[in-house]
Coordinates of C-alpha atoms in Angstrom, one line a residue:
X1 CA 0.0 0.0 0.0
X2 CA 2.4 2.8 -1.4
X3 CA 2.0 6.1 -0.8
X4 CA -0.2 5.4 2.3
X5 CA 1.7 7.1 5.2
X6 CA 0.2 10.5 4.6
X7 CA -3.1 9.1 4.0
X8 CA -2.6 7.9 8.2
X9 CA -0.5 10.4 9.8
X10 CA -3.7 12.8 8.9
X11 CA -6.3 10.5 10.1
X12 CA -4.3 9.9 13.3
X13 CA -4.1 13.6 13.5
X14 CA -7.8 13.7 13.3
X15 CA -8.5 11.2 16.6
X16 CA -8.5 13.8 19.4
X17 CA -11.6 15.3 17.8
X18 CA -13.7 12.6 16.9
X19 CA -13.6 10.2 19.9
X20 CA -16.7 11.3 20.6
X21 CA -18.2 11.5 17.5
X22 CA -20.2 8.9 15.6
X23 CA -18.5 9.3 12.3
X24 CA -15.8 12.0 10.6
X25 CA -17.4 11.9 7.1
X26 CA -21.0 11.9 6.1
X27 CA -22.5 8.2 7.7
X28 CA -22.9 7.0 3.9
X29 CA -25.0 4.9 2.6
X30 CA -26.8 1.5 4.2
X31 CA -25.4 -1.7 3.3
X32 CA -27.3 -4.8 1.9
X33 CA -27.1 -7.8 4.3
X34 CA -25.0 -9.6 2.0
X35 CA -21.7 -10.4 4.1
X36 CA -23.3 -9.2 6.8
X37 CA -25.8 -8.9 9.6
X38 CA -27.5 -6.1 11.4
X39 CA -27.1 -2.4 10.0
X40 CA -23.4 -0.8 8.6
X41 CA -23.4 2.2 6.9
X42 CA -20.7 2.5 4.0
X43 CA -18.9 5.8 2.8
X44 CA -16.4 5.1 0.0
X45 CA -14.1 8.2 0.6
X46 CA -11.2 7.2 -1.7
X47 CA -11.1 5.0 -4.8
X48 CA -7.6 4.0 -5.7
X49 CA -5.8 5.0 -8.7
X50 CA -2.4 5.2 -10.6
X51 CA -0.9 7.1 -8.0
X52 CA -2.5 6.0 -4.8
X53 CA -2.7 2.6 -4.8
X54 CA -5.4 1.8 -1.7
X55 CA -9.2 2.6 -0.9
X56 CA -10.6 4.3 2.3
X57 CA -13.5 4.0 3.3
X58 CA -15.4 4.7 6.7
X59 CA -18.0 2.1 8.1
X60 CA -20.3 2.8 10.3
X61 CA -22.0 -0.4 12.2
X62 CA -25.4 -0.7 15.2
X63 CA -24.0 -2.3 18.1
X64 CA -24.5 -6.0 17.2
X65 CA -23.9 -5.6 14.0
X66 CA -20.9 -8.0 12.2
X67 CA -19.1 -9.0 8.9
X68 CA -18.8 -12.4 8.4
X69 CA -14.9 -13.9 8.0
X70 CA -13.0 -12.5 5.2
X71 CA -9.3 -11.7 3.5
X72 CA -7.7 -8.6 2.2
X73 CA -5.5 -9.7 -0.1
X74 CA -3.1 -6.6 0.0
X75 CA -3.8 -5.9 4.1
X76 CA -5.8 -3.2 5.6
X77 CA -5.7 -1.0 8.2
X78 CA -8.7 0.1 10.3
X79 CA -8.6 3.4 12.4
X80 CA -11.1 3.0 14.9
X81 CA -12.6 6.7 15.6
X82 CA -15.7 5.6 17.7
X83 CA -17.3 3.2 20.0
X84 CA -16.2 -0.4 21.3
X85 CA -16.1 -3.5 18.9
X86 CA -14.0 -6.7 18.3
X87 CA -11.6 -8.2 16.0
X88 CA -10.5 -11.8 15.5
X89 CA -8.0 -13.1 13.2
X90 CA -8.2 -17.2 12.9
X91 CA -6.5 -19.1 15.2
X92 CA -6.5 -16.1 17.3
X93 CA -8.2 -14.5 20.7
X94 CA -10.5 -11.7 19.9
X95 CA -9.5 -8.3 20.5
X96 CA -11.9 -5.4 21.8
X97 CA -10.9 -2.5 20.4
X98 CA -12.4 1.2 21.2
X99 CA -12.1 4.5 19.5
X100 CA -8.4 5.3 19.1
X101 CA -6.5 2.1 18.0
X102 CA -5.2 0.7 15.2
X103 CA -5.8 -2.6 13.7
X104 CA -3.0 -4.0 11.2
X105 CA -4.7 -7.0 9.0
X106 CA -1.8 -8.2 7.1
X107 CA -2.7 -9.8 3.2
X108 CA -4.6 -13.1 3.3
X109 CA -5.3 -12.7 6.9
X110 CA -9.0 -14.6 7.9
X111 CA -10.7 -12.4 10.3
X112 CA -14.2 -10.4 11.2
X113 CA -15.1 -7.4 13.0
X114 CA -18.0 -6.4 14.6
X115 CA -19.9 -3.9 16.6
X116 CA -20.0 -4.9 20.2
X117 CA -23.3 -5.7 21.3
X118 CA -24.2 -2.7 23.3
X119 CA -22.4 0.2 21.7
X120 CA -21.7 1.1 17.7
X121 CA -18.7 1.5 16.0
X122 CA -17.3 3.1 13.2
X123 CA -13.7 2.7 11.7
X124 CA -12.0 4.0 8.5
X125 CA -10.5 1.0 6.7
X126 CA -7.7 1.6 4.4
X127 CA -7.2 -1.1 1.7
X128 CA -5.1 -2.3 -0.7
X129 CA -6.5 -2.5 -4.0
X130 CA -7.7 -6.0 -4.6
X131 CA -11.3 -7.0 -3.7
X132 CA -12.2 -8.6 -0.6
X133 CA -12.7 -12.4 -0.1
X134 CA -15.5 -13.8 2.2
X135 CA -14.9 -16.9 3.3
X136 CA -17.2 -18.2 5.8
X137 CA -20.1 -17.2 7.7
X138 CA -19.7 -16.1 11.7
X139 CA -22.5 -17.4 13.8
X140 CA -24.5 -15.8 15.8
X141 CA -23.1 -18.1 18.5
X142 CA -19.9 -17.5 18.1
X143 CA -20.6 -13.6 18.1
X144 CA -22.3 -14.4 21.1
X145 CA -20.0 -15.9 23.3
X146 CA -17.6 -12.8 23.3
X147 CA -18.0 -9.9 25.9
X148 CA -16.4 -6.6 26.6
X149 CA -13.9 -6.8 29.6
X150 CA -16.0 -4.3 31.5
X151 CA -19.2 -6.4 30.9
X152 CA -17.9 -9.4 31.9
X153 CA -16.5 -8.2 35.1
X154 CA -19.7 -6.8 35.7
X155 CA -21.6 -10.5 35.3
X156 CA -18.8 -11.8 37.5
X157 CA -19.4 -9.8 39.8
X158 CA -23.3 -10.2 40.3
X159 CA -22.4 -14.0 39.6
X160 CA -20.4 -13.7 42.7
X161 CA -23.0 -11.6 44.7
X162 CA -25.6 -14.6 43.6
X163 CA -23.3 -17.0 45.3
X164 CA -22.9 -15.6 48.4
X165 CA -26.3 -15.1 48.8
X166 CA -26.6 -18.6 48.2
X167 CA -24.3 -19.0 50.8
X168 CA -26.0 -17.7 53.6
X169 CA -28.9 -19.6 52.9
X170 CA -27.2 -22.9 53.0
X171 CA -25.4 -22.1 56.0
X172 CA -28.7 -21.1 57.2
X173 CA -30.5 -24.7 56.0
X174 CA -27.3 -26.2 57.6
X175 CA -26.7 -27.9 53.9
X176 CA -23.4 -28.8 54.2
X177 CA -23.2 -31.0 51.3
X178 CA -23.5 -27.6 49.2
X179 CA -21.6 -25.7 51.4
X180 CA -18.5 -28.5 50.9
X181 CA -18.6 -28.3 46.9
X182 CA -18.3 -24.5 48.0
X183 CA -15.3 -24.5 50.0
X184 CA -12.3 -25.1 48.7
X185 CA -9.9 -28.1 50.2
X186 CA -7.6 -25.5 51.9
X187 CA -10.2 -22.7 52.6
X188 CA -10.2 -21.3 56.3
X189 CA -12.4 -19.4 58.2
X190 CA -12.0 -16.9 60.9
X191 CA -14.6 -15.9 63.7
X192 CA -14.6 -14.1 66.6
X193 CA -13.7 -17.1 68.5
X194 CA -10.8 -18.3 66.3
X195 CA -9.7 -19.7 63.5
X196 CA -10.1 -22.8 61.4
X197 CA -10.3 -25.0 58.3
X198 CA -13.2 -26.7 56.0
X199 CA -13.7 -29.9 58.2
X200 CA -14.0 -28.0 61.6
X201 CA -16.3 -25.0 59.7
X202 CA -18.3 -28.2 58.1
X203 CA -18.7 -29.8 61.2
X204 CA -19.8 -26.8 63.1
X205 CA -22.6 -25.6 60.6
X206 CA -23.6 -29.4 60.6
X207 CA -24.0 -29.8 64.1
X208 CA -25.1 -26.2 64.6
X209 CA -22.6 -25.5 67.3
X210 CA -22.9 -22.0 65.6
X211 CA -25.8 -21.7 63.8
X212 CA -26.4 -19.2 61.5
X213 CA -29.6 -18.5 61.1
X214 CA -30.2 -15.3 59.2
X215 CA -27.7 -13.4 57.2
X216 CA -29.4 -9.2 56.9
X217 CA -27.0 -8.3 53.9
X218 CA -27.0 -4.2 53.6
X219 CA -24.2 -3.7 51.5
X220 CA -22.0 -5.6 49.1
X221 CA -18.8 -4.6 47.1
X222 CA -16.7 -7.7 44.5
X223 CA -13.4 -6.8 43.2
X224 CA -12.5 -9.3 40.5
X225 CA -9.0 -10.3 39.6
X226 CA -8.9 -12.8 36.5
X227 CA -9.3 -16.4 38.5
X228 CA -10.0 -14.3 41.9
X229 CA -12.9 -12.9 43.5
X230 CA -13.0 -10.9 46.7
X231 CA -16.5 -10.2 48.1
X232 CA -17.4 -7.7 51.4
X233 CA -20.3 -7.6 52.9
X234 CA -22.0 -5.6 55.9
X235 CA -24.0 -8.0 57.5
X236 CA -26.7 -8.0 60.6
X237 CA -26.1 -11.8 61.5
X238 CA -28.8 -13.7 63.6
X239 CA -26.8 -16.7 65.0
X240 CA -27.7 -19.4 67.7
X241 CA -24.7 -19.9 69.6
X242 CA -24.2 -21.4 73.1
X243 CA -28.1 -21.8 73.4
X244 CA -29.2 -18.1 72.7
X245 CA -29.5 -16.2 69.9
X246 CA -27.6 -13.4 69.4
X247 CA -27.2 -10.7 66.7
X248 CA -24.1 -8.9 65.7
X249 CA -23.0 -6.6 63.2
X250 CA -19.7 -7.5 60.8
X251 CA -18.2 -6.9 57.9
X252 CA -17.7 -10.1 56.1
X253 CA -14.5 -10.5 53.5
X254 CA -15.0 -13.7 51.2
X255 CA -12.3 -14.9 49.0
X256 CA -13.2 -17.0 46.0
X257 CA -10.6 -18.7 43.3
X258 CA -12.3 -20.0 40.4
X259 CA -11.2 -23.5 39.5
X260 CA -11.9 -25.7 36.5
X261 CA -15.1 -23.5 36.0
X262 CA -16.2 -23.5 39.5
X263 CA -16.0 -20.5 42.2
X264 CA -14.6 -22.1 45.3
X265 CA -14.6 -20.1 48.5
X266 CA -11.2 -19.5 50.1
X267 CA -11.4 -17.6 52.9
X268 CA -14.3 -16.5 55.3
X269 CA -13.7 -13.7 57.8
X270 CA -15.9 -12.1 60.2
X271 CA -15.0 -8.4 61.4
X272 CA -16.7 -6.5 63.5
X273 CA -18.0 -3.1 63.1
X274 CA -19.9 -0.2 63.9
X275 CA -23.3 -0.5 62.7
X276 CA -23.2 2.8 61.2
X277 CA -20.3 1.4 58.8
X278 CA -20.3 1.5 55.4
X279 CA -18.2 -0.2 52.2
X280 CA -16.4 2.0 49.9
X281 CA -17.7 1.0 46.7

């Protein structure tokens, strides 16, 4: 792609002001749904000639919309200038990508783009001059099955807050056979009283040596680090301990490792607090 570094130094130069904008150019004209699905908007700005030998052209694309897998035979670049999307090249992880970066398909490289599924994206592509090949279609599955970091944490993290929950209520029910699939082989557990592992923390529930009956949760905060989960929680706890029932206030820190597609609880720590505390979210 001679010729082409002028072409991108300018529409570099041009990203500070159109990060928030939906499109540089006019949005073009609608696609047909031919190598695609949902709605992209095409605006050939460049047609390649004798001296310049590349096309540009901006595309603008709905959230959810995608191309199916295709080659460039001479490479492409694609500027992206708004909104979040993806990229996958075969054999490869997909990429997010967002407004601002720079995606370098080298010739006779399989790959697809999309819009993400909540937000558009638009992106000037610059191509060598050879038509496109489409190769095969991407399935809605697929597409599917691939989620922007920041929603993904955010599922984590309410699939965490779920289990916790849970947790209270089997600790509640006393169902320890739940309870051990929950804790991990070398979890502990620390309490007012002291500290111990899964076998004495099973036992206990089981027995209902401390029995906790009721779990108030008023405020919850996850922070999730790829296979790690930590969970607080301010708690009024209703426990029958010693033949009485007695209600405190902590602040409960969980610890959870995810293993072989499971959450398993690490650690379980009682604090206690004021009950005019409150997590910093």
């Amino acid at each position: 792609m001679k010729n082409i570094s002028l072409v991108f130094i300018f529409l570099i130069s041009l990203n500070s002001e159109v990060n928030a904008q939906e499109s540089i150019f006019p949005k073009g004209t609608k696609a047909p749904n031919v190598h695609h699905t949902g709605e992209i908007w095409l605006n050939l700005l460049f047609d390649a000639d004798e001296t310049f030998d590349f096309n540009i052209a901006q595309a603008v694309s709905a959230p959810g919309s995608k191309l199916n897998w295709h080659l460039h035979p001479k490479g492409q670049l694609l500027l992206i200038t708004h909104g979040v999307g993806f990229y996958q090249e075969k054999g490869k992880e997909v990429q997010v990508v967002r407004a601002g970066d720079i995606i370098k398909c080298l010739p006779n490289t399989e790959h697809w783009h999309a819009a993400s599924p909540d937000s558009p994206v638009t992106y000037v592509a610059i191509s060598g001059n050879a038509p496109t090949k489409w190769t095969d279609t991407l399935t809605a599955e697929t597409y599917n099955s691939f989620k922007v970091p920041e929603q993904a944490g955010q599922d984590t993290e309410q699939e965490i807050i779920e289990l916790s929950k849970k947790k209270w209520q089997w600790m509640a029910d006393k169902n320890t056979d739940s309870l051990a699939n929950l804790f991990h082989d070398r979890s502990r557990y620390v309490h007012m009283s002291g500290s111990w592992k899964k076998d004495r923390e099973l036992e206990i529930i089981k027995t209902g040596s401390i029995w906790y009956k009721n779990a108030d949760v008023h405020d919850v905060a996850v922070e999730v680090f790829d296979d790690t989960a930590i969970l607080w929680n301010r708690i009024t706890l209703l426990a029958h301990v010693r033949g009485n029932d007695v209600t405190n206030e902590f602040t409960v820190t969980e610890i959870y490792k995810k293993e072989e597609g499971d959450w398993k609880l690490l650690d379980l720590t009682f604090s206690s607090v004021r009950d005019t505390h409150e997590i910093e979210h």
